[in-house]
mmCIF file of C-alpha atoms and ligand atoms in Angstrom:
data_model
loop_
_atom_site.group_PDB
_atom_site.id
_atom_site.type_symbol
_atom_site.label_atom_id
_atom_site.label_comp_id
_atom_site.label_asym_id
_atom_site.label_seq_id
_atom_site.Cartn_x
_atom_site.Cartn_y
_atom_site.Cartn_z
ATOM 1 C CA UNK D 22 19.674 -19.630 1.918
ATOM 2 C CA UNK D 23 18.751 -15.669 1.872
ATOM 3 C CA UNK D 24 18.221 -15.957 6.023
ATOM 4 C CA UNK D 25 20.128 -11.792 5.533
ATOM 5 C CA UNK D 26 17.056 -10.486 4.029
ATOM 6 C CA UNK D 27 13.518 -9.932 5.139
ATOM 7 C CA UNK D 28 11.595 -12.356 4.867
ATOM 8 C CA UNK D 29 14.340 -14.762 5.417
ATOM 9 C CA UNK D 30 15.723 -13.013 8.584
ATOM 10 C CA UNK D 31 12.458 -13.290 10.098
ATOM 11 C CA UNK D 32 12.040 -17.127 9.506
ATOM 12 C CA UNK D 33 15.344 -17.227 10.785
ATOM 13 C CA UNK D 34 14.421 -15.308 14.077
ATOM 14 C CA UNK D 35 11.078 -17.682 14.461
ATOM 15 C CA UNK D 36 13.080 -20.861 14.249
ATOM 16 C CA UNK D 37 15.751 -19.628 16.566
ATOM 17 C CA UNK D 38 12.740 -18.730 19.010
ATOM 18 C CA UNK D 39 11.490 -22.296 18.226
ATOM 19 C CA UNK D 40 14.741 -23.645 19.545
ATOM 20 C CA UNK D 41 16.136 -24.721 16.374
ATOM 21 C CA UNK D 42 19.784 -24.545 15.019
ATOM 22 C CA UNK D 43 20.297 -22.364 11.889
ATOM 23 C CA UNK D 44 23.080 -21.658 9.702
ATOM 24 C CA UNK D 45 22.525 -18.584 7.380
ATOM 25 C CA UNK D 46 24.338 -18.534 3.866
ATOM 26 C CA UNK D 47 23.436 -14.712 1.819
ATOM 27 C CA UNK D 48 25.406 -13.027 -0.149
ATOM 28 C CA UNK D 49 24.435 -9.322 1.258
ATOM 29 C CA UNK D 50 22.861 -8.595 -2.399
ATOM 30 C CA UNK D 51 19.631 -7.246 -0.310
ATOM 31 C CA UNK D 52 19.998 -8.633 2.987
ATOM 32 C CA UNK D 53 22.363 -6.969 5.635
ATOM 33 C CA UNK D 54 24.656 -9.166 8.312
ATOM 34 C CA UNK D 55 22.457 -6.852 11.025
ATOM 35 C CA UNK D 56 19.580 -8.866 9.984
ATOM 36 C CA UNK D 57 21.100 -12.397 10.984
ATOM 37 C CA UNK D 58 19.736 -13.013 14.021
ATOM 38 C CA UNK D 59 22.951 -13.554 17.140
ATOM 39 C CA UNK D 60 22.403 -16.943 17.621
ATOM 40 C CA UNK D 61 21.864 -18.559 13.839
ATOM 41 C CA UNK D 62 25.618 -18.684 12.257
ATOM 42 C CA UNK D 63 26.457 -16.492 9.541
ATOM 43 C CA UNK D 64 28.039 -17.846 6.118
ATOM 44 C CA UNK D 65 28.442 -15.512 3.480
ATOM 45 C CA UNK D 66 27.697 -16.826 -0.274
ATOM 46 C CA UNK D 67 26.154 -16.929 -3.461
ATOM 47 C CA UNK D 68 23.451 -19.350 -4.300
ATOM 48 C CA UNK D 69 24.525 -19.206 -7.857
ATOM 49 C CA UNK D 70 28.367 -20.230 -7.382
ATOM 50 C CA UNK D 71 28.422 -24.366 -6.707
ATOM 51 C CA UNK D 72 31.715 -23.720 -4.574
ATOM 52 C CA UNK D 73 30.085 -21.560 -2.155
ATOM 53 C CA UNK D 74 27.129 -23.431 -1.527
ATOM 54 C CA UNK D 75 29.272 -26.524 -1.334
ATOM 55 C CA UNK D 76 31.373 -25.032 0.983
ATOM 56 C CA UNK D 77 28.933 -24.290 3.387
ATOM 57 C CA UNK D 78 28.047 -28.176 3.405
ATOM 58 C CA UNK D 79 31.239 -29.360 4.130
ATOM 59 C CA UNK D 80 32.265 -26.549 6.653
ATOM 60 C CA UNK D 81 28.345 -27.571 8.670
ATOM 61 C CA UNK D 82 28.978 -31.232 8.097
ATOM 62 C CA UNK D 83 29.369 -33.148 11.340
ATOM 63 C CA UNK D 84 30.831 -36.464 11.168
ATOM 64 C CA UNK D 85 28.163 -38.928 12.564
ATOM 65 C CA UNK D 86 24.968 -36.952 11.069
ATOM 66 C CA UNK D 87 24.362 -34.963 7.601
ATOM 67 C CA UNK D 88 24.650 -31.812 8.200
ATOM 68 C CA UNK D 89 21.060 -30.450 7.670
ATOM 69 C CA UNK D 90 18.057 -31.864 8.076
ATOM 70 C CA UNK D 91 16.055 -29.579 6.098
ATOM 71 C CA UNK D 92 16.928 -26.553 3.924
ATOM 72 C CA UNK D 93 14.860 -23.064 3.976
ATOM 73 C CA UNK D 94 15.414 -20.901 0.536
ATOM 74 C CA UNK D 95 14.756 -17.485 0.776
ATOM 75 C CA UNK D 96 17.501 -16.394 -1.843
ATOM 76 C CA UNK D 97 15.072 -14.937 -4.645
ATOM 77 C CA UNK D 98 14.853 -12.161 -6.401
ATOM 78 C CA UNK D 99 11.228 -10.891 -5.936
ATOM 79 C CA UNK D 100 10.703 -7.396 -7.803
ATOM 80 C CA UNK D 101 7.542 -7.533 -10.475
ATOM 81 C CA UNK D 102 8.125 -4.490 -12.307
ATOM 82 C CA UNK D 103 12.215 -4.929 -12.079
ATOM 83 C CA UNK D 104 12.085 -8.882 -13.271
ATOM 84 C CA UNK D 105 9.917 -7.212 -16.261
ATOM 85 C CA UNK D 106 13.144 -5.821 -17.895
ATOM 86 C CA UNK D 107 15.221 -8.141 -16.412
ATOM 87 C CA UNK D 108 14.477 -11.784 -17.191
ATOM 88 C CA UNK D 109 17.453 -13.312 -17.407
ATOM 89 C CA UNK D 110 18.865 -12.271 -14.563
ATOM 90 C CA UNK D 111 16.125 -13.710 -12.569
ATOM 91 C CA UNK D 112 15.806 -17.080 -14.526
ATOM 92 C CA UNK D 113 19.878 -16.893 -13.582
ATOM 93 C CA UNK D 114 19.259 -16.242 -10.054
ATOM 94 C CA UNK D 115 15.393 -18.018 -9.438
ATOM 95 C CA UNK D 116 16.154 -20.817 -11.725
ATOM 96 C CA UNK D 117 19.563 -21.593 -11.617
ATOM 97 C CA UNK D 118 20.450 -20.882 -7.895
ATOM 98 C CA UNK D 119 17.571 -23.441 -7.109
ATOM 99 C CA UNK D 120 19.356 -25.957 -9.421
ATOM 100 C CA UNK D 121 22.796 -25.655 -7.629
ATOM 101 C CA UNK D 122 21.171 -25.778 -4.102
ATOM 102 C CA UNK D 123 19.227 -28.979 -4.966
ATOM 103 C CA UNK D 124 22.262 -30.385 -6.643
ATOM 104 C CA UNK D 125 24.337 -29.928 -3.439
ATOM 105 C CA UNK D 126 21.444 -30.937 -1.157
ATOM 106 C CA UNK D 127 21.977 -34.397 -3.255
ATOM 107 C CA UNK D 128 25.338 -34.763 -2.895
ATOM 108 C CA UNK D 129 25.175 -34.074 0.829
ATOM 109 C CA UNK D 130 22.153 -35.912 1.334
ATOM 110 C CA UNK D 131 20.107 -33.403 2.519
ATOM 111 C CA UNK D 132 16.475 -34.542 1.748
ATOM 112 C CA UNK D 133 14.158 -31.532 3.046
ATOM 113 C CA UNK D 134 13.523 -28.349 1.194
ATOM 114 C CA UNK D 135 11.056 -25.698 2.202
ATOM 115 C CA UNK D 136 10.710 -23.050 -0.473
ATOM 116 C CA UNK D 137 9.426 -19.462 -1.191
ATOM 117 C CA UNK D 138 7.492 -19.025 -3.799
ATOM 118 C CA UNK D 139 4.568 -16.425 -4.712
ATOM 119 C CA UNK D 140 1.154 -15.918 -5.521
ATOM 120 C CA UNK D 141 3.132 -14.738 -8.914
ATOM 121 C CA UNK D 142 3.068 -18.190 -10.489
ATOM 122 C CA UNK D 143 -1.004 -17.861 -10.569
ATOM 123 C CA UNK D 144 -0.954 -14.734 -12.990
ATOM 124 C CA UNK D 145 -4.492 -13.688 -13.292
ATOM 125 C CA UNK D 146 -6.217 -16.550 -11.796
ATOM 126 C CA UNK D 147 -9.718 -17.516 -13.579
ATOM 127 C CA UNK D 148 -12.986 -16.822 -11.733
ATOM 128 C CA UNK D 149 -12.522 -14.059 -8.891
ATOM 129 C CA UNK D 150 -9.353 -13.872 -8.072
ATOM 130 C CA UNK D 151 -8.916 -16.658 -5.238
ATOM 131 C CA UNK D 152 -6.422 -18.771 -5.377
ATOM 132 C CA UNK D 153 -6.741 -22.246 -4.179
ATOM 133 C CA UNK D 154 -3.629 -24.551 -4.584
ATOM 134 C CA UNK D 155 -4.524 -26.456 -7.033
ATOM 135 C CA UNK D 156 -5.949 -22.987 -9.373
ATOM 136 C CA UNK D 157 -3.611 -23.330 -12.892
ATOM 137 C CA UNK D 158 -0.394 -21.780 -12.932
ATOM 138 C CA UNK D 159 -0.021 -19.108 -15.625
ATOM 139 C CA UNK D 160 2.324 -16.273 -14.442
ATOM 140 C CA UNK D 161 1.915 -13.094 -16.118
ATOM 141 C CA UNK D 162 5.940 -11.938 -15.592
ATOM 142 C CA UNK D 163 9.119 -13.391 -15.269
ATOM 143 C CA UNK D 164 9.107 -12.980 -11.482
ATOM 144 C CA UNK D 165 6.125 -15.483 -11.166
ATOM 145 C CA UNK D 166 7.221 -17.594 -14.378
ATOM 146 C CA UNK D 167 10.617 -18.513 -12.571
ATOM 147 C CA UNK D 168 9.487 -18.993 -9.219
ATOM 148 C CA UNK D 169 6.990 -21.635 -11.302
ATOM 149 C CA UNK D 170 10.355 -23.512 -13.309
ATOM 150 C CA UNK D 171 11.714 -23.390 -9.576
ATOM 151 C CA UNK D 172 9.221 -25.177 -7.791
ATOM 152 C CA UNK D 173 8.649 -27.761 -11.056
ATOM 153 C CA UNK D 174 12.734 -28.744 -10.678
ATOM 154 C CA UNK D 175 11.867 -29.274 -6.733
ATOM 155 C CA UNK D 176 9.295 -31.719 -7.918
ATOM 156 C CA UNK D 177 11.220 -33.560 -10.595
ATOM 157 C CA UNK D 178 14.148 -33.528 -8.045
ATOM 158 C CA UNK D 179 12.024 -34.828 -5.397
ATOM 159 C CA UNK D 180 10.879 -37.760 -7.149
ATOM 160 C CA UNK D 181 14.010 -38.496 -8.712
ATOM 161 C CA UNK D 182 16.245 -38.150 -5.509
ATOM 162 C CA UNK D 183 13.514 -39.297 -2.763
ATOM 163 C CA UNK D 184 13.304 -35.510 -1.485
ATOM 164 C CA UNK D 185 10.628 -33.923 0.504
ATOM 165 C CA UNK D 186 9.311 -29.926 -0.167
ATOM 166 C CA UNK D 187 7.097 -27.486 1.482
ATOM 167 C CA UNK D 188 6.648 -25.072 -1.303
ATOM 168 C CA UNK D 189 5.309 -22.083 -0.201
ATOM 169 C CA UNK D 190 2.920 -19.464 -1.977
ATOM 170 C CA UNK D 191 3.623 -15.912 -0.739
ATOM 171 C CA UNK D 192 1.005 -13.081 -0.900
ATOM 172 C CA UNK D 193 1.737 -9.617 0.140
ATOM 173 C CA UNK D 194 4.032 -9.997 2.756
ATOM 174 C CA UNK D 195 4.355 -6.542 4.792
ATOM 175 C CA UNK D 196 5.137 -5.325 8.547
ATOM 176 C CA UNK D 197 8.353 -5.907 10.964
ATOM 177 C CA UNK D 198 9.512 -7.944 14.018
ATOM 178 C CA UNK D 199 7.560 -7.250 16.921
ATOM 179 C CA UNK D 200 10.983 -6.366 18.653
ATOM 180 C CA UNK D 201 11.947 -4.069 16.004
ATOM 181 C CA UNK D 202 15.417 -5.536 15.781
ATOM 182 C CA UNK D 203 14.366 -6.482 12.208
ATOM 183 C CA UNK D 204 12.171 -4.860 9.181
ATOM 184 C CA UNK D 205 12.244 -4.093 5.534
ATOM 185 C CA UNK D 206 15.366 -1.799 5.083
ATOM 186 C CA UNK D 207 14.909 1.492 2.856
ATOM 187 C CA UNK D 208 17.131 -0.022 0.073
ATOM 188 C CA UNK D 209 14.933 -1.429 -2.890
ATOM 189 C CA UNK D 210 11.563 -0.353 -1.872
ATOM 190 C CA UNK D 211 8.937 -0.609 -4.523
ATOM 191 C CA UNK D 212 6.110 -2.741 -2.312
ATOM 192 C CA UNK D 213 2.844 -0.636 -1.798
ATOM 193 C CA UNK D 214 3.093 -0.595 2.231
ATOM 194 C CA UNK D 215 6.376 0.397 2.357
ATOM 195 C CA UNK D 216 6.301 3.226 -0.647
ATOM 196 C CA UNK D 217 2.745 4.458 1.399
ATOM 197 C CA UNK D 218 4.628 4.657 4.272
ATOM 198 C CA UNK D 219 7.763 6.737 2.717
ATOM 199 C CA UNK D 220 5.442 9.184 1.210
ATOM 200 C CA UNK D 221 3.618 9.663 4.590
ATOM 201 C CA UNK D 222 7.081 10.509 6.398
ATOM 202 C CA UNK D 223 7.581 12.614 4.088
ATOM 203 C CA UNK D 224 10.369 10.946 2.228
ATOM 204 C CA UNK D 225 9.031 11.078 -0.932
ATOM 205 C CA UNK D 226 6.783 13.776 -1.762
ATOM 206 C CA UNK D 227 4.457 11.654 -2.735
ATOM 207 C CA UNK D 228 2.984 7.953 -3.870
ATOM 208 C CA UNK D 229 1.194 7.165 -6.785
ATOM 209 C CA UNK D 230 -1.716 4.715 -7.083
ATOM 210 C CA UNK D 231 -0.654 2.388 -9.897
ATOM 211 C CA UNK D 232 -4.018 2.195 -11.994
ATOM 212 C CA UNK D 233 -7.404 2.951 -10.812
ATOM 213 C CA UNK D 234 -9.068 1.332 -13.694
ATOM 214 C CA UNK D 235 -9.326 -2.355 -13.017
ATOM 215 C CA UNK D 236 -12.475 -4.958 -12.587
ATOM 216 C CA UNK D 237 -12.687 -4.147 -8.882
ATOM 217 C CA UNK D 238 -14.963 -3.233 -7.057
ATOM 218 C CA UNK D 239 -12.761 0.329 -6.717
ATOM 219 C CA UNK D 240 -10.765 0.126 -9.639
ATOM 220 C CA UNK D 241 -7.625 -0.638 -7.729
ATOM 221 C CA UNK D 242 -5.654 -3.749 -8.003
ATOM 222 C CA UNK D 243 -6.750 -6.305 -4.543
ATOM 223 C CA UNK D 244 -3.688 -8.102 -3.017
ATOM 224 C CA UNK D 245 -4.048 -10.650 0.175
ATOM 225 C CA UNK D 246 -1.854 -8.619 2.530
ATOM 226 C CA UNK D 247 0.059 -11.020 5.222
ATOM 227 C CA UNK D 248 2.448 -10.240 8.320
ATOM 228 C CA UNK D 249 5.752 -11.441 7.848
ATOM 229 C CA UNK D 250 5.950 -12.930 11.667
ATOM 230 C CA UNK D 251 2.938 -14.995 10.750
ATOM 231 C CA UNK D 252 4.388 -15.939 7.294
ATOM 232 C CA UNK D 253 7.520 -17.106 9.099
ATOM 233 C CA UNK D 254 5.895 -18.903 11.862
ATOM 234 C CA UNK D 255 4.722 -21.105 9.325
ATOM 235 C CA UNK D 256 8.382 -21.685 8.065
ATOM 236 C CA UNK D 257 8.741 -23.395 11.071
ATOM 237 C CA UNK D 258 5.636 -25.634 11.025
ATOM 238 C CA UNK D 259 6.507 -26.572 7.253
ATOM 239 C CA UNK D 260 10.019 -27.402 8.262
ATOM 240 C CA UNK D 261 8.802 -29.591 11.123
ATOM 241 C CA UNK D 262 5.962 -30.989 9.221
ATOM 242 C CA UNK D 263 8.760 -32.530 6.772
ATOM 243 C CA UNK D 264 10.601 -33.601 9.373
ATOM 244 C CA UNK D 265 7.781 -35.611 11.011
ATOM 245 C CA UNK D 266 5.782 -36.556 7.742
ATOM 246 C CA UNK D 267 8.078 -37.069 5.532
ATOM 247 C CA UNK D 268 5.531 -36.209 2.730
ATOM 248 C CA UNK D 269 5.489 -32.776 0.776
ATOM 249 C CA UNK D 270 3.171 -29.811 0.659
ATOM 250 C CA UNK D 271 2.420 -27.332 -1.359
ATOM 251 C CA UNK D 272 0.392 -24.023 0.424
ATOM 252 C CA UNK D 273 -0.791 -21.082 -0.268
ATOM 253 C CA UNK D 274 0.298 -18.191 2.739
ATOM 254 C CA UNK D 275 -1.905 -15.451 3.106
ATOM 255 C CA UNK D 276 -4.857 -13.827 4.840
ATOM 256 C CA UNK D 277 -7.497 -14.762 2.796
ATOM 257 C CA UNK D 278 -8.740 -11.363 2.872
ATOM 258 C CA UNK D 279 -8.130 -8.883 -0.365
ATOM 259 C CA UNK D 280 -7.751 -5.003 0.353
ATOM 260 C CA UNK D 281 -7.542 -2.662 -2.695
ATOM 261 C CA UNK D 282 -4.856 -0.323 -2.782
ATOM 262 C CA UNK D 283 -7.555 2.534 -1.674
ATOM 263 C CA UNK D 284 -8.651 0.696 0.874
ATOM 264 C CA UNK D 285 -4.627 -0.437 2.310
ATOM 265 C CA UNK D 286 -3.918 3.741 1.706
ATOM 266 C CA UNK D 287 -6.979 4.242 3.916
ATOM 267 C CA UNK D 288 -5.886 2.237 6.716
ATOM 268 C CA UNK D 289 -1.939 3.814 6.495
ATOM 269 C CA UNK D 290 -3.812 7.095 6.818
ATOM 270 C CA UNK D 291 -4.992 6.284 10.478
ATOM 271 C CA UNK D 292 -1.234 6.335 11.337
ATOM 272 C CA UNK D 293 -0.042 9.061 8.916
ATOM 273 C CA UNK D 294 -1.302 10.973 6.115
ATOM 274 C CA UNK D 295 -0.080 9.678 2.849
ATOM 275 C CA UNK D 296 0.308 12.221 -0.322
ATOM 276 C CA UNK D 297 -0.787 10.144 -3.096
ATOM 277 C CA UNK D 298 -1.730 10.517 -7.112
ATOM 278 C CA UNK D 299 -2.873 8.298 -9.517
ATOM 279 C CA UNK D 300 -1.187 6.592 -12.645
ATOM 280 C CA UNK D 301 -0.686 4.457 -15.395
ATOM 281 C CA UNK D 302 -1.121 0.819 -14.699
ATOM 282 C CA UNK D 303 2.211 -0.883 -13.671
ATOM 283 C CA UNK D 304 3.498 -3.972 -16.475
ATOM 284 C CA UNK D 305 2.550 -7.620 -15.067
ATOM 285 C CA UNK D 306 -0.012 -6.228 -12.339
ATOM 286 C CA UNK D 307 -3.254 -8.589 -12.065
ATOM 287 C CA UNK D 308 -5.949 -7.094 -10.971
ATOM 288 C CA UNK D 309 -6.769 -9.290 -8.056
ATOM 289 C CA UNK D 310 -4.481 -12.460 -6.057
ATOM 290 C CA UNK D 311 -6.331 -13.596 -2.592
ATOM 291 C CA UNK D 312 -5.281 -16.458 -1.121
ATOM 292 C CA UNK D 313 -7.432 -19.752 0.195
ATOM 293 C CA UNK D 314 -5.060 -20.668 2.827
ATOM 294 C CA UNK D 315 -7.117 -23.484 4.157
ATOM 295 C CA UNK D 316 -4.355 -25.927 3.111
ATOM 296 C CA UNK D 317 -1.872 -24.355 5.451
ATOM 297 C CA UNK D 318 -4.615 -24.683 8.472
ATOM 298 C CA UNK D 319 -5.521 -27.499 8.059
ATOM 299 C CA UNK D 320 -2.345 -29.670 6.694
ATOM 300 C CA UNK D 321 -0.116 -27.106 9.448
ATOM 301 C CA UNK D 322 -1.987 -26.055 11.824
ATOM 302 C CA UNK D 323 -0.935 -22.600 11.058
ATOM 303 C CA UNK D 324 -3.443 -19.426 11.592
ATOM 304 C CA UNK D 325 -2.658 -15.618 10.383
ATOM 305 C CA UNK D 326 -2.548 -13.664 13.872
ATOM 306 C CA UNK D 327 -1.939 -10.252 12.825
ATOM 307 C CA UNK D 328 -3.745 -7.718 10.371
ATOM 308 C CA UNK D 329 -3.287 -4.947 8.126
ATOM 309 C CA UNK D 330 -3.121 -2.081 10.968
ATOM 310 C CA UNK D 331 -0.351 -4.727 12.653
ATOM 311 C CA UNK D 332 1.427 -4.663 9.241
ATOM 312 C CA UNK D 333 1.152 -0.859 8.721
ATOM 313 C CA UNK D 334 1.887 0.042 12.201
ATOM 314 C CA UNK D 335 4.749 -2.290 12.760
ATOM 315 C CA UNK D 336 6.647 -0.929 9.520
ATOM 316 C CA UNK D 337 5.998 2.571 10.252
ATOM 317 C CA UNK D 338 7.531 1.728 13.810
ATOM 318 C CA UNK D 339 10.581 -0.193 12.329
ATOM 319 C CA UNK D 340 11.162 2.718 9.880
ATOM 320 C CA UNK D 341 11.514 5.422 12.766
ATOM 321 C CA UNK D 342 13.165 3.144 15.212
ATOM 322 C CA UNK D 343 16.114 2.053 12.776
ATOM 323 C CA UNK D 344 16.029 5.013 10.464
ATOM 324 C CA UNK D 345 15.241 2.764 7.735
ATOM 325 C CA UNK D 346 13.732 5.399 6.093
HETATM 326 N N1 UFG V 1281 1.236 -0.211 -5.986
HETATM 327 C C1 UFG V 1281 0.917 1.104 -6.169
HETATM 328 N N2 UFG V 1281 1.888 2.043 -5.985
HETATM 329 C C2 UFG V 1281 3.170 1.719 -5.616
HETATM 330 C C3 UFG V 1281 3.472 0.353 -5.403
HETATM 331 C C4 UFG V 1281 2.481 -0.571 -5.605
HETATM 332 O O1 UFG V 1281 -0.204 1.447 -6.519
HETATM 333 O O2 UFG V 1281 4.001 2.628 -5.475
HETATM 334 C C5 UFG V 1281 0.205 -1.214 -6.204
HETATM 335 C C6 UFG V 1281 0.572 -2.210 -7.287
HETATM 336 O O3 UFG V 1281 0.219 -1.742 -8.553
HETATM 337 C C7 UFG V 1281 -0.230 -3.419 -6.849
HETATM 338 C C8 UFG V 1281 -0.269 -3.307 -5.322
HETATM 339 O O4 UFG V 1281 0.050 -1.972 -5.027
HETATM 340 O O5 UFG V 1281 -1.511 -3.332 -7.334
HETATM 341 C C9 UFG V 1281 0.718 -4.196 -4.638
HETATM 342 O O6 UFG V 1281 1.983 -4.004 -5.254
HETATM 343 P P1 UFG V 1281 3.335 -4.459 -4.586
HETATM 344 O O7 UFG V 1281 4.444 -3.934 -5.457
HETATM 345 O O8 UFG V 1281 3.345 -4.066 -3.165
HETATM 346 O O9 UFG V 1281 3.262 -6.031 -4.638
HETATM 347 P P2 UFG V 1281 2.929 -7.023 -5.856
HETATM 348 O O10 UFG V 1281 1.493 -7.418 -5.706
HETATM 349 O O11 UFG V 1281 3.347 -6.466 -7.153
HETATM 350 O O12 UFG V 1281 3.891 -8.238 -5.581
HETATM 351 C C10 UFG V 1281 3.996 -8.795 -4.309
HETATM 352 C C11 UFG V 1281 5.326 -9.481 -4.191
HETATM 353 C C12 UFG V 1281 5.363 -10.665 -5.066
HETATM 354 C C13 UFG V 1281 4.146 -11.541 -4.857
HETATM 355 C C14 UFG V 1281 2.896 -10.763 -4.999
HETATM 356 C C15 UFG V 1281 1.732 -11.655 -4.695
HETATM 357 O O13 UFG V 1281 6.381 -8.611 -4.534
HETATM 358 O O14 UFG V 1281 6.506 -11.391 -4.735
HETATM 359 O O15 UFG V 1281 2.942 -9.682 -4.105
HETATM 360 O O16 UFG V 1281 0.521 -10.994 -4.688
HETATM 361 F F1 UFG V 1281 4.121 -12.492 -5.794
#
């Protein structure tokens, strides 16, 4: 579900190269048909109308097998500062689109879920800022509170229906496709990286630094910044985990590394120079999310590969490439 947009179409591009079979329902709303990779089949769809997710099951199922064995949902709406004036929409689309995908995943019999959720649901985590999986959830927007509702329906649903999850726990997901073929396109760009990188190709005339009055150690806000390739290789080790385990999970994806938003600009500005200013603080920033991701190495296996100047350089090099400007 959401395999059209980017985080999805690069999960969707690792479990093709993992030899997989995918089917890919979006409705477009962000993602672009481009983004589906050739070989995963392409259904479009809205997570929040039953029929369409219902006709997706019945057009996949086969007669001697369900039709899936696991299902990958990517179909969120992920914008801090938009899901700030926007909350119902994104309980509508977070909350309820979850609800109608685990309600036809029942009916089908479809008993594997792996699911994309966010550092968001920790808010402003006690202590110094690392998150371990088990740190209390107390999101600070409606972003990160209906991710939260989200994943607590997968866990009533999976004890109620005998369903396995792999919830996921995003950080700052940045950078492109090695091959270029895919990247975050220059509709709805408001993620630090990206906006850096606009400024520097002179796109914007300039960025500004959203608060430089925190508890940091610089006064800007510290994310755990992770490459999307790495972030969807471990889409495919969650999906085969379930598979073989049949237990669920629940992991944290990032780094576990924080970089300020000085100290991100100063690494964009070994590629490009970057115009920037400083501001007000942004509504529902905390100051500080990093990620313990020993869950996901040790449970998974899995191990970040790439690093910031991978992220930077790869988006810059998407941007010019596809004139995703
Ligand atoms: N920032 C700026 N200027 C900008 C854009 C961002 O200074 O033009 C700052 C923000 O204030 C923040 C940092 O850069 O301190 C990162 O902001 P992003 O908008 O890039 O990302 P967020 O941290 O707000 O959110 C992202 C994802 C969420 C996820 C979260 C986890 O969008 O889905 O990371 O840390 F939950």
């Amino acid at each position: 579900m959401g395999g059209a947009g980017y985080i999805g179409s690069h999960a969707v591009y690792e479990m093709v190269r993992a030899g997989h079979e995918v089917v890919v329902m979006d409705n477009l709303s962000t993602g672009s048909r481009d983004m589906v990779h050739p070989d995963a089949r392409f259904r479009a769809g809205d997570i929040r109308v039953h029929g369409d997710l219902r006709q997706v099951f019945i057009a996949e199922q086969r007669p001697d097998a369900p039709p899936f064995d696991v299902v990958l949902h990517f179909a969120a709406k992920l914008v801090v500062p938009e899901s700030m004036t926007q909350p119902l929409e994104y309980y509508h689309n977070n909350v309820e689109g979850v609800r109608l995908m685990l309600a036809t995943m029942v009916d089908y019999n479809v008993r594997n879920v792996v699911f994309s959720s966010t550092a968001a649901v920790y808010g402003n985590p006690v202590g110094d800022g690392t998150c371990i999986e088990d740190t209390p959830a107390n999101p600070i927007n409606p972003y990160g509170a209906s991710k939260l509702a989200a994943e607590n329906l997968i866990r009533w649903v999976s004890e109620a229906h005998d369903m396995n999850y792999c919830i996921f726990r995003y950080f700052n997901v940045a950078g492109a496709d090695a091959s270029l073929e895919i990247g975050l396109l220059k509709d709805h760009l408001t993620h630090l990286i990206p906006v850096a990188l606009q400024a520097g190709l002179g796109l914007r005339a300039s960025m500004m630094v959203l608060g430089n009055d925190y508890p940091t150690p610089d006064g800007t806000c510290v994310r755990d910044y992770i490459h999307v390739t790495d972030l969807a290789k471990a889409h495919v080790l969650g999906a085969e985990y379930l598979l073989e385990s049949q237990t669920s999970l629940l992991a944290n994806l990032g780094s576990g590394t924080g970089f300020s938003v000085t100290q991100v600009l100063a690494e964009a500005e070994k590629h490009i120079h970057v115009p920037h200013s400083y501001g007000e603080r942004r509504p529902g920033d905390p100051a500080k999310l990093v990620a313990s991701n020993e869950v996901a190495r040790t449970v998974l296996g899995w191990e970040p590969t790439l690093d910031l100047g991978d992220m930077i350089s790869s988006d810059l090099a998407f941007r010019r490439k596809s004139n995703a400007l």
